[in-house]
């Protein structure tokens, strides 16, 4: 699929603006990056595809295992890792100040640690997504039409029903200790649910089938979870 560089401008600029800003604006700049991801379909699709079978919780433990260092995953998982980390910071699950102090130490001041974070995390994240979309290695992806997305605007009542069912699954998963037989941990499963809910709230119907497939692939041996997913599959399709 061919991509117009202009459509990436908001995302690219948001990443560059964070790298140019000061530490005190970090939270705001991260929120701006996440917003451009949500509103730029090609970037959103690239990140969504990178999330398949990705376990952020275990990857983050490896990355932060040694104080004074930050061990990034390989290039194949880098995009998914950075996106999940930025989202966790934005959600308040990771304290960026503590992260910089413990794992991005500098002899100068906090802004230098912040600059190191941007140079090691934010800018490579921007560049990898740009290369995937605009580089020669970009492959054409043919997607089947989603039943619920037959028109540009999905019926409001259907969206409400879908949101209700997905929230029901989130409530169920939040109440159990772990998902038996799942390839990913519970918190990562909830992250997928949250992304699904975001796409529903914004009527991004072209993403629905992808998230259903992702939830279904990682529901393990939990019969109750499979049963609840069945209602969503009826609406969206597998």
Coordinates of N, CA and C in Angstrom, one line a residue:
X1 N 0.8 -1.2 0.0 CA 0.0 0.0 0.0 C 0.9 1.2 0.0
X2 N 0.6 2.2 -0.9 CA 1.4 3.4 -0.9 C 0.9 4.4 0.1
X3 N 1.8 5.1 0.7 CA 1.4 6.0 1.7 C 2.0 7.4 1.4
X4 N 1.2 8.4 1.6 CA 1.6 9.8 1.4 C 2.3 10.3 2.7
X5 N 3.5 10.8 2.5 CA 4.3 11.3 3.6 C 3.5 12.4 4.4
X6 N 2.7 13.2 3.7 CA 2.0 14.3 4.3 C 1.0 13.8 5.4
X7 N 0.5 12.6 5.2 CA -0.5 12.0 6.2 C 0.2 11.7 7.5
X8 N 1.5 11.6 7.5 CA 2.3 11.2 8.7 C 2.8 12.5 9.4
X9 N 2.6 13.7 8.8 CA 3.2 14.9 9.4 C 2.8 15.1 10.8
X10 N 1.6 14.9 11.2 CA 1.2 15.2 12.6 C 1.9 14.3 13.6
X11 N 2.0 13.0 13.2 CA 2.7 12.1 14.1 C 4.2 12.4 14.1
X12 N 4.8 12.7 13.0 CA 6.3 13.0 12.9 C 6.6 14.2 13.7
X13 N 5.7 15.3 13.5 CA 6.0 16.5 14.2 C 5.8 16.4 15.7
X14 N 4.8 15.6 16.1 CA 4.6 15.4 17.6 C 5.8 14.7 18.2
X15 N 6.4 13.8 17.5 CA 7.6 13.1 18.1 C 8.8 14.1 18.1
X16 N 9.0 14.9 17.1 CA 10.0 15.9 17.0 C 9.8 16.9 18.1
X17 N 8.6 17.4 18.3 CA 8.3 18.4 19.3 C 8.6 17.9 20.7
X18 N 8.4 16.6 20.9 CA 8.7 16.1 22.3 C 10.2 16.1 22.5
X19 N 11.0 15.7 21.4 CA 12.4 15.7 21.5 C 13.0 17.1 21.7
X20 N 12.3 18.1 21.2 CA 12.8 19.5 21.3 C 12.4 20.2 22.6
X21 N 11.4 19.6 23.3 CA 10.8 20.3 24.4 C 11.6 20.0 25.7
X22 N 11.1 20.5 26.8 CA 11.8 20.3 28.1 C 11.0 19.2 28.9
X23 N 11.7 18.7 29.9 CA 11.1 17.6 30.7 C 9.8 18.0 31.3
X24 N 9.6 19.2 31.7 CA 8.3 19.6 32.4 C 7.1 19.5 31.5
X25 N 7.3 19.4 30.2 CA 6.2 19.2 29.2 C 6.1 17.8 28.7
X26 N 6.8 16.9 29.3 CA 6.9 15.5 28.9 C 5.5 14.8 28.8
X27 N 4.7 15.0 29.9 CA 3.4 14.3 29.9 C 2.5 14.9 28.8
X28 N 2.5 16.2 28.5 CA 1.7 16.8 27.5 C 2.2 16.3 26.1
X29 N 3.5 16.2 25.9 CA 4.0 15.8 24.6 C 3.7 14.3 24.3
X30 N 3.7 13.5 25.3 CA 3.4 12.1 25.1 C 1.9 12.0 24.7
X31 N 1.1 12.7 25.4 CA -0.4 12.7 25.1 C -0.6 13.1 23.6
X32 N 0.2 14.1 23.2 CA 0.0 14.6 21.8 C 0.4 13.5 20.8
X33 N 1.5 12.8 21.1 CA 1.9 11.7 20.2 C 0.9 10.6 20.1
X34 N 0.3 10.2 21.3 CA -0.7 9.2 21.3 C -2.0 9.7 20.6
X35 N -2.3 10.9 20.6 CA -3.4 11.5 19.9 C -3.2 11.4 18.4
X36 N -2.0 11.7 18.0 CA -1.8 11.6 16.5 C -1.8 10.2 16.0
X37 N -1.4 9.3 16.9 CA -1.4 7.8 16.5 C -2.8 7.4 16.3
X38 N -3.7 7.8 17.2 CA -5.1 7.4 17.1 C -5.8 8.0 15.9
X39 N -5.3 9.2 15.4 CA -6.0 9.9 14.3 C -5.3 9.7 13.0
X40 N -4.2 8.9 13.0 CA -3.5 8.7 11.7 C -3.6 7.2 11.4
X41 N -4.5 6.8 10.5 CA -4.8 5.4 10.3 C -3.6 4.5 10.0
X42 N -2.7 5.0 9.1 CA -1.6 4.2 8.7 C -0.7 3.9 9.9
X43 N -0.5 4.9 10.7 CA 0.4 4.7 11.9 C -0.3 3.8 12.9
X44 N -1.6 4.0 13.1 CA -2.4 3.1 14.0 C -2.3 1.7 13.6
X45 N -2.5 1.4 12.3 CA -2.4 0.1 11.7 C -1.1 -0.6 12.0
X46 N 0.0 0.2 11.7 CA 1.3 -0.3 11.9 C 1.5 -0.8 13.3
X47 N 1.1 0.0 14.3 CA 1.3 -0.3 15.7 C 0.4 -1.5 16.1
X48 N -0.8 -1.5 15.6 CA -1.7 -2.6 15.9 C -1.2 -3.9 15.5
X49 N -0.6 -3.9 14.3 CA 0.0 -5.2 13.8 C 1.2 -5.6 14.6
X50 N 1.9 -4.6 15.1 CA 3.1 -5.0 15.9 C 2.7 -5.5 17.3
X51 N 1.5 -5.3 17.7 CA 1.0 -5.8 19.0 C 0.7 -7.2 19.1
X52 N 0.6 -7.9 17.9 CA 0.2 -9.3 17.9 C 1.2 -10.2 18.7
X53 N 0.7 -10.9 19.7 CA 1.5 -11.8 20.5 C 2.6 -11.1 21.3
X54 N 2.4 -9.8 21.5 CA 3.4 -9.0 22.2 C 3.1 -9.0 23.7
X55 N 4.0 -9.2 24.6 CA 3.8 -9.2 26.0 C 4.6 -8.0 26.6
X56 N 3.9 -6.9 26.9 CA 4.6 -5.7 27.3 C 5.2 -5.9 28.8
X57 N 4.4 -6.5 29.6 CA 4.8 -6.7 31.0 C 6.1 -7.4 31.2
X58 N 6.3 -8.5 30.5 CA 7.6 -9.2 30.6 C 8.7 -8.4 29.9
X59 N 8.4 -7.8 28.8 CA 9.4 -7.0 28.1 C 9.9 -5.8 28.9
X60 N 9.0 -5.2 29.6 CA 9.3 -4.0 30.5 C 10.2 -4.5 31.7
X61 N 9.9 -5.7 32.2 CA 10.7 -6.2 33.3 C 12.1 -6.4 32.9
X62 N 12.3 -6.9 31.6 CA 13.6 -7.2 31.1 C 14.3 -5.8 30.9
X63 N 13.6 -4.9 30.3 CA 14.2 -3.6 30.0 C 14.7 -2.8 31.3
X64 N 14.0 -3.0 32.4 CA 14.3 -2.3 33.6 C 15.0 -3.2 34.7
X65 N 15.5 -4.3 34.3 CA 16.1 -5.2 35.2 C 17.4 -4.7 35.9
X66 N 18.1 -3.9 35.2 CA 19.4 -3.3 35.7 C 19.3 -1.8 35.8
X67 N 19.4 -1.3 37.1 CA 19.5 0.1 37.3 C 20.6 0.8 36.6
X68 N 20.4 1.9 36.0 CA 21.4 2.6 35.3 C 21.5 2.2 33.8
X69 N 20.6 1.3 33.4 CA 20.6 0.8 32.0 C 19.1 0.6 31.6
X70 N 18.9 0.5 30.3 CA 17.5 0.3 29.8 C 17.7 -0.6 28.6
X71 N 17.3 -1.9 28.7 CA 17.5 -2.9 27.7 C 16.3 -3.0 26.8
X72 N 16.4 -2.4 25.6 CA 15.3 -2.4 24.7 C 15.2 -3.7 24.0
X73 N 13.9 -4.1 23.6 CA 13.7 -5.4 22.8 C 14.3 -5.2 21.4
X74 N 14.3 -6.4 20.7 CA 14.8 -6.3 19.3 C 13.9 -5.5 18.4
X75 N 14.4 -5.2 17.3 CA 13.7 -4.3 16.3 C 12.3 -4.7 16.0
X76 N 12.1 -6.1 16.0 CA 10.8 -6.6 15.6 C 9.7 -6.2 16.7
X77 N 10.1 -6.0 17.9 CA 9.1 -5.7 19.0 C 9.3 -4.3 19.5
X78 N 10.2 -3.5 18.9 CA 10.5 -2.2 19.4 C 9.2 -1.3 19.3
X79 N 8.5 -1.2 18.2 CA 7.4 -0.3 18.0 C 6.3 -0.6 19.0
X80 N 6.0 -1.9 19.2 CA 5.0 -2.3 20.2 C 5.4 -1.9 21.6
X81 N 6.7 -2.1 21.9 CA 7.2 -1.8 23.2 C 7.1 -0.3 23.5
X82 N 7.5 0.5 22.6 CA 7.5 1.9 22.9 C 6.1 2.5 23.0
X83 N 5.2 2.0 22.1 CA 3.8 2.4 22.2 C 3.2 2.1 23.5
X84 N 3.4 0.9 24.0 CA 2.8 0.4 25.3 C 3.4 1.2 26.4
X85 N 4.7 1.5 26.3 CA 5.4 2.3 27.4 C 4.8 3.7 27.4
X86 N 4.7 4.4 26.3 CA 4.2 5.7 26.2 C 2.8 5.8 26.8
X87 N 2.0 4.8 26.4 CA 0.6 4.7 26.9 C 0.5 4.5 28.4
X88 N 1.4 3.6 28.9 CA 1.5 3.4 30.4 C 1.9 4.7 31.1
X89 N 2.8 5.4 30.5 CA 3.2 6.7 31.2 C 2.0 7.7 31.1
X90 N 1.3 7.7 30.0 CA 0.1 8.6 29.9 C -1.0 8.2 30.8
X91 N -1.1 6.9 31.1 CA -2.2 6.4 32.0 C -1.8 6.5 33.4
X92 N -0.5 6.9 33.7 CA -0.1 7.0 35.1 C 0.4 5.7 35.7
X93 N 0.6 4.7 34.9 CA 1.1 3.4 35.4 C 2.6 3.3 35.5
X94 N 3.3 4.2 34.7 CA 4.7 4.3 34.8 C 5.0 5.8 35.1
X95 N 5.9 6.0 36.1 CA 6.3 7.4 36.5 C 7.5 7.7 35.7
X96 N 7.4 8.6 34.8 CA 8.5 9.0 33.9 C 9.7 9.6 34.6
X97 N 9.4 10.3 35.7 CA 10.5 10.9 36.5 C 11.4 9.7 37.1
X98 N 10.7 8.7 37.7 CA 11.4 7.6 38.3 C 12.2 6.8 37.2
X99 N 11.5 6.7 36.0 CA 12.1 6.0 34.9 C 13.4 6.6 34.5
X100 N 13.4 7.9 34.3 CA 14.6 8.7 33.9 C 15.7 8.6 34.9
X101 N 15.4 8.8 36.2 CA 16.4 8.7 37.2 C 17.0 7.4 37.3
X102 N 16.3 6.3 37.3 CA 16.8 5.0 37.5 C 17.5 4.4 36.2
X103 N 16.9 4.7 35.0 CA 17.4 4.0 33.9 C 18.0 4.9 32.7
X104 N 17.9 6.2 32.9 CA 18.5 7.1 31.9 C 19.4 8.1 32.6
X105 N 20.4 7.7 33.4 CA 21.2 8.6 34.2 C 22.1 9.4 33.4
X106 N 22.3 10.7 33.8 CA 23.3 11.5 33.1 C 24.0 12.3 34.2
X107 N 25.2 12.8 33.8 CA 26.0 13.5 34.8 C 25.5 15.0 34.9
X108 N 24.8 15.4 33.9 CA 24.3 16.8 33.8 C 23.1 17.0 34.7
X109 N 21.9 17.3 34.1 CA 20.7 17.5 34.9 C 19.6 16.6 34.3
X110 N 18.4 16.8 34.9 CA 17.3 16.0 34.5 C 16.9 16.1 33.0
X111 N 17.1 17.3 32.5 CA 16.8 17.5 31.1 C 17.7 16.6 30.2
X112 N 18.9 16.4 30.6 CA 19.8 15.6 29.8 C 19.3 14.1 29.8
X113 N 18.8 13.7 30.9 CA 18.2 12.3 31.0 C 17.0 12.3 30.1
X114 N 16.3 13.3 30.1 CA 15.1 13.4 29.2 C 15.5 13.4 27.8
X115 N 16.6 14.1 27.4 CA 17.0 14.1 26.1 C 17.5 12.7 25.6
X116 N 18.2 12.0 26.6 CA 18.6 10.7 26.3 C 17.5 9.8 26.0
X117 N 16.4 9.9 26.8 CA 15.2 9.2 26.6 C 14.6 9.4 25.2
X118 N 14.5 10.7 24.8 CA 14.0 11.0 23.5 C 14.9 10.4 22.4
X119 N 16.2 10.5 22.6 CA 17.1 10.1 21.5 C 17.1 8.5 21.4
X120 N 16.9 7.8 22.5 CA 16.9 6.4 22.5 C 15.6 5.7 22.3
X121 N 14.5 6.5 22.6 CA 13.1 5.9 22.6 C 12.3 6.6 21.5
X122 N 12.0 7.9 21.7 CA 11.0 8.6 20.9 C 11.4 8.7 19.4
X123 N 12.6 9.2 19.2 CA 13.0 9.4 17.8 C 13.2 8.1 17.0
X124 N 13.8 7.0 17.6 CA 13.9 5.8 16.9 C 12.5 5.2 16.6
X125 N 11.5 5.4 17.5 CA 10.1 5.0 17.4 C 9.6 5.7 16.2
X126 N 9.8 7.0 16.1 CA 9.3 7.7 14.9 C 9.9 7.2 13.6
X127 N 11.2 7.0 13.6 CA 11.9 6.6 12.4 C 11.5 5.2 12.0
X128 N 11.3 4.3 12.9 CA 11.0 2.9 12.5 C 9.6 2.9 11.9
X129 N 8.7 3.7 12.4 CA 7.3 3.7 11.8 C 7.4 4.4 10.4
X130 N 8.2 5.4 10.3 CA 8.3 6.1 9.0 C 8.9 5.1 8.0
X131 N 9.9 4.4 8.4 CA 10.6 3.5 7.5 C 9.6 2.3 7.0
X132 N 8.8 1.9 8.0 CA 7.9 0.8 7.6 C 6.8 1.3 6.6
X133 N 6.4 2.5 6.8 CA 5.3 3.0 5.9 C 5.9 3.6 4.6
X134 N 7.1 4.2 4.6 CA 7.6 4.9 3.5 C 8.7 4.2 2.8
X135 N 9.4 3.2 3.5 CA 10.5 2.6 3.0 C 10.2 1.6 1.9
X136 N 11.2 1.1 1.2 CA 11.0 0.1 0.2 C 10.5 -1.2 0.7
X137 N 10.7 -1.5 2.0 CA 10.3 -2.8 2.5 C 8.8 -2.8 2.8
X138 N 8.1 -1.7 2.6 CA 6.7 -1.7 2.9 C 5.9 -2.7 2.0
X139 N 5.1 -3.5 2.6 CA 4.4 -4.5 1.8 C 2.9 -4.1 1.8
X140 N 2.3 -4.6 0.7 CA 0.9 -4.3 0.5 C 0.1 -5.3 1.4
X141 N -0.8 -4.7 2.2 CA -1.7 -5.5 3.0 C -3.1 -5.5 2.5
X142 N -3.6 -6.7 2.2 CA -5.0 -6.7 1.7 C -5.9 -7.2 2.8
X143 N -6.9 -6.3 3.1 CA -7.7 -6.6 4.3 C -9.1 -6.9 3.8
X144 N -9.7 -7.9 4.4 CA -11.1 -8.3 4.1 C -12.0 -7.3 4.7
X145 N -13.1 -7.1 4.1 CA -14.1 -6.1 4.6 C -14.7 -6.6 5.9
X146 N -14.9 -5.7 6.9 CA -15.5 -6.1 8.1 C -17.0 -5.9 8.0
X147 N -17.7 -6.9 8.4 CA -19.2 -6.9 8.2 C -19.8 -5.7 8.8
X148 N -19.3 -5.3 10.0 CA -19.9 -4.2 10.7 C -19.6 -2.9 10.1
X149 N -18.6 -2.9 9.2 CA -18.1 -1.6 8.6 C -18.5 -1.5 7.1
X150 N -19.7 -2.0 6.8 CA -20.2 -1.9 5.4 C -20.3 -0.5 5.0
X151 N -20.6 0.4 5.9 CA -20.7 1.8 5.5 C -19.7 2.6 6.4
X152 N -19.5 3.8 6.0 CA -18.5 4.6 6.7 C -19.0 4.9 8.2
X153 N -20.3 5.0 8.3 CA -20.8 5.3 9.7 C -21.6 4.1 10.2
X154 N -21.1 3.5 11.2 CA -21.8 2.3 11.8 C -23.0 2.7 12.6
X155 N -24.0 2.0 12.6 CA -25.3 2.3 13.3 C -24.9 2.5 14.8
X156 N -25.5 3.6 15.3 CA -25.2 4.0 16.7 C -25.6 3.0 17.7
X157 N -26.8 2.4 17.5 CA -27.3 1.4 18.4 C -26.3 0.1 18.5
X158 N -25.8 -0.2 17.3 CA -24.9 -1.3 17.2 C -23.6 -1.0 17.9
X159 N -23.1 0.2 17.8 CA -21.9 0.6 18.5 C -22.1 0.5 20.0
X160 N -23.2 1.0 20.5 CA -23.5 0.9 21.9 C -23.5 -0.5 22.4
X161 N -24.2 -1.4 21.6 CA -24.2 -2.8 22.0 C -22.8 -3.4 22.0
X162 N -22.0 -3.1 21.0 CA -20.7 -3.6 21.0 C -19.8 -3.1 22.1
X163 N -19.9 -1.8 22.5 CA -19.2 -1.2 23.6 C -19.6 -1.9 24.9
X164 N -20.9 -2.1 25.0 CA -21.4 -2.8 26.3 C -20.8 -4.2 26.4
X165 N -20.7 -4.9 25.3 CA -20.2 -6.3 25.4 C -18.7 -6.3 25.7
X166 N -18.0 -5.4 25.1 CA -16.5 -5.3 25.3 C -16.2 -4.8 26.7
X167 N -17.0 -3.9 27.3 CA -16.8 -3.4 28.6 C -17.2 -4.6 29.6
X168 N -18.1 -5.4 29.2 CA -18.5 -6.6 30.1 C -17.3 -7.5 30.1
X169 N -16.6 -7.7 29.0 CA -15.4 -8.6 29.0 C -14.3 -8.0 29.9
X170 N -14.1 -6.7 29.8 CA -13.1 -6.0 30.6 C -13.4 -6.2 32.1
X171 N -14.7 -6.1 32.5 CA -15.1 -6.2 33.9 C -14.8 -7.7 34.3
X172 N -15.0 -8.6 33.5 CA -14.8 -10.0 33.8 C -13.3 -10.3 34.0
X173 N -12.5 -9.9 33.0 CA -11.0 -10.1 33.0 C -10.4 -9.4 34.2
X174 N -10.9 -8.2 34.5 CA -10.3 -7.4 35.7 C -10.6 -8.2 37.0
X175 N -11.6 -9.0 37.0 CA -12.0 -9.7 38.3 C -11.3 -11.0 38.5
X176 N -10.6 -11.5 37.5 CA -9.9 -12.8 37.7 C -8.4 -12.6 37.9
X177 N -7.8 -13.6 38.4 CA -6.3 -13.5 38.7 C -5.5 -13.6 37.5
X178 N -5.9 -14.5 36.6 CA -5.1 -14.6 35.3 C -6.0 -15.3 34.3
X179 N -5.6 -15.2 33.0 CA -6.4 -15.9 32.0 C -5.7 -17.2 31.7
X180 N -6.4 -18.3 32.1 CA -5.8 -19.7 32.0 C -5.4 -20.0 30.5
X181 N -4.1 -20.4 30.4 CA -3.6 -20.8 29.1 C -3.4 -19.7 28.1
X182 N -3.5 -18.4 28.5 CA -3.3 -17.3 27.6 C -1.8 -17.1 27.3
X183 N -1.4 -16.7 26.2 CA 0.0 -16.4 25.8 C 0.4 -15.0 26.4
X184 N -0.5 -14.2 26.9 CA -0.2 -12.9 27.4 C -0.7 -12.8 28.8
X185 N -0.2 -11.9 29.6 CA -0.7 -11.6 31.0 C -2.0 -10.8 30.9
X186 N -2.7 -10.8 32.0 CA -4.0 -10.2 32.1 C -3.9 -8.7 31.8
X187 N -2.9 -8.0 32.3 CA -2.9 -6.5 32.0 C -2.7 -6.2 30.6
X188 N -1.9 -7.0 29.9 CA -1.8 -6.8 28.4 C -3.1 -7.1 27.7
X189 N -3.8 -8.1 28.1 CA -5.1 -8.4 27.5 C -6.1 -7.2 27.7
X190 N -6.0 -6.6 28.9 CA -6.8 -5.4 29.2 C -6.4 -4.2 28.3
X191 N -5.1 -4.1 28.0 CA -4.7 -3.0 27.2 C -5.3 -3.2 25.8
X192 N -5.4 -4.4 25.3 CA -6.0 -4.7 24.0 C -7.5 -4.3 24.0
X193 N -8.2 -4.6 25.1 CA -9.6 -4.3 25.3 C -9.7 -2.7 25.3
X194 N -8.8 -2.0 25.9 CA -8.9 -0.6 26.0 C -8.7 0.0 24.6
X195 N -7.9 -0.5 23.8 CA -7.7 -0.1 22.4 C -8.9 -0.3 21.6
X196 N -9.5 -1.5 21.8 CA -10.8 -1.8 21.1 C -11.9 -0.8 21.5
X197 N -12.0 -0.5 22.8 CA -13.0 0.4 23.2 C -12.8 1.8 22.6
X198 N -11.5 2.2 22.5 CA -11.1 3.5 21.9 C -11.6 3.5 20.5
X199 N -11.4 2.4 19.7 CA -11.8 2.4 18.3 C -13.3 2.4 18.2
X200 N -14.0 1.8 19.2 CA -15.5 1.9 19.2 C -16.0 3.3 19.4
X201 N -15.4 3.9 20.4 CA -15.8 5.3 20.8 C -15.6 6.3 19.6
X202 N -14.6 6.0 18.8 CA -14.3 6.8 17.6 C -14.8 6.3 16.3
X203 N -15.7 5.3 16.4 CA -16.3 4.7 15.2 C -15.3 4.3 14.2
X204 N -14.2 3.7 14.6 CA -13.1 3.2 13.7 C -13.4 1.7 13.4
X205 N -14.5 1.5 12.6 CA -15.0 0.1 12.4 C -14.0 -0.8 11.7
X206 N -13.1 -0.2 10.9 CA -12.1 -1.0 10.2 C -11.1 -1.7 11.1
X207 N -11.1 -1.3 12.4 CA -10.2 -2.0 13.3 C -10.9 -3.1 14.1
X208 N -12.2 -3.1 14.1 CA -13.0 -4.0 15.0 C -12.6 -5.5 14.8
X209 N -12.5 -5.9 13.6 CA -12.2 -7.3 13.4 C -10.8 -7.7 13.9
X210 N -9.9 -6.8 13.7 CA -8.5 -7.1 14.2 C -8.5 -7.3 15.7
X211 N -9.2 -6.4 16.4 CA -9.2 -6.6 17.9 C -9.9 -7.8 18.4
X212 N -11.0 -8.1 17.7 CA -11.7 -9.4 18.0 C -10.8 -10.6 17.8
X213 N -10.1 -10.6 16.7 CA -9.2 -11.7 16.5 C -8.1 -11.8 17.5
X214 N -7.6 -10.6 17.9 CA -6.5 -10.6 18.9 C -7.0 -11.1 20.3
X215 N -8.2 -10.6 20.6 CA -8.8 -11.1 21.9 C -9.1 -12.6 21.9
X216 N -9.5 -13.1 20.8 CA -9.9 -14.5 20.7 C -8.6 -15.4 20.7
X217 N -7.6 -14.9 20.0 CA -6.3 -15.7 20.0 C -5.7 -15.8 21.4
X218 N -6.0 -14.9 22.2 CA -5.3 -14.8 23.5 C -6.2 -15.1 24.7
X219 N -7.4 -15.7 24.4 CA -8.3 -16.0 25.5 C -8.0 -17.3 26.2
X220 N -7.0 -18.0 25.7 CA -6.5 -19.3 26.4 C -7.6 -20.3 26.5
X221 N -7.7 -20.9 27.7 CA -8.7 -22.0 27.9 C -9.8 -21.5 28.8
X222 N -10.0 -20.2 28.9 CA -11.1 -19.7 29.7 C -12.4 -19.8 29.0
X223 N -13.2 -20.7 29.4 CA -14.5 -21.0 28.7 C -15.5 -19.8 28.9
X224 N -15.5 -19.2 30.0 CA -16.4 -18.0 30.3 C -16.0 -16.9 29.3
X225 N -14.7 -16.6 29.2 CA -14.2 -15.6 28.3 C -14.6 -15.9 26.9
X226 N -14.4 -17.1 26.5 CA -14.8 -17.5 25.1 C -16.3 -17.3 24.8
X227 N -17.1 -17.7 25.9 CA -18.5 -17.5 25.7 C -18.9 -16.1 25.5
X228 N -18.3 -15.2 26.3 CA -18.6 -13.8 26.2 C -18.1 -13.2 24.8
X229 N -17.0 -13.7 24.4 CA -16.4 -13.2 23.1 C -17.3 -13.6 21.9
X230 N -18.1 -14.8 22.1 CA -18.9 -15.3 21.0 C -19.9 -14.3 20.6
X231 N -20.5 -13.5 21.5 CA -21.5 -12.5 21.2 C -20.9 -11.4 20.4
X232 N -19.6 -11.0 20.6 CA -19.0 -10.0 19.9 C -18.6 -10.5 18.5
X233 N -18.2 -11.7 18.4 CA -17.9 -12.3 17.1 C -19.1 -12.3 16.2
X234 N -20.3 -12.6 16.8 CA -21.5 -12.5 16.0 C -21.7 -11.2 15.3
X235 N -21.3 -10.1 16.0 CA -21.5 -8.8 15.5 C -20.4 -8.4 14.5
X236 N -19.2 -8.7 14.8 CA -18.0 -8.2 14.0 C -17.5 -9.3 13.1
X237 N -17.6 -10.5 13.5 CA -17.0 -11.6 12.7 C -15.6 -12.0 13.2
X238 N -15.2 -13.2 12.8 CA -13.8 -13.6 13.3 C -12.8 -13.1 12.4

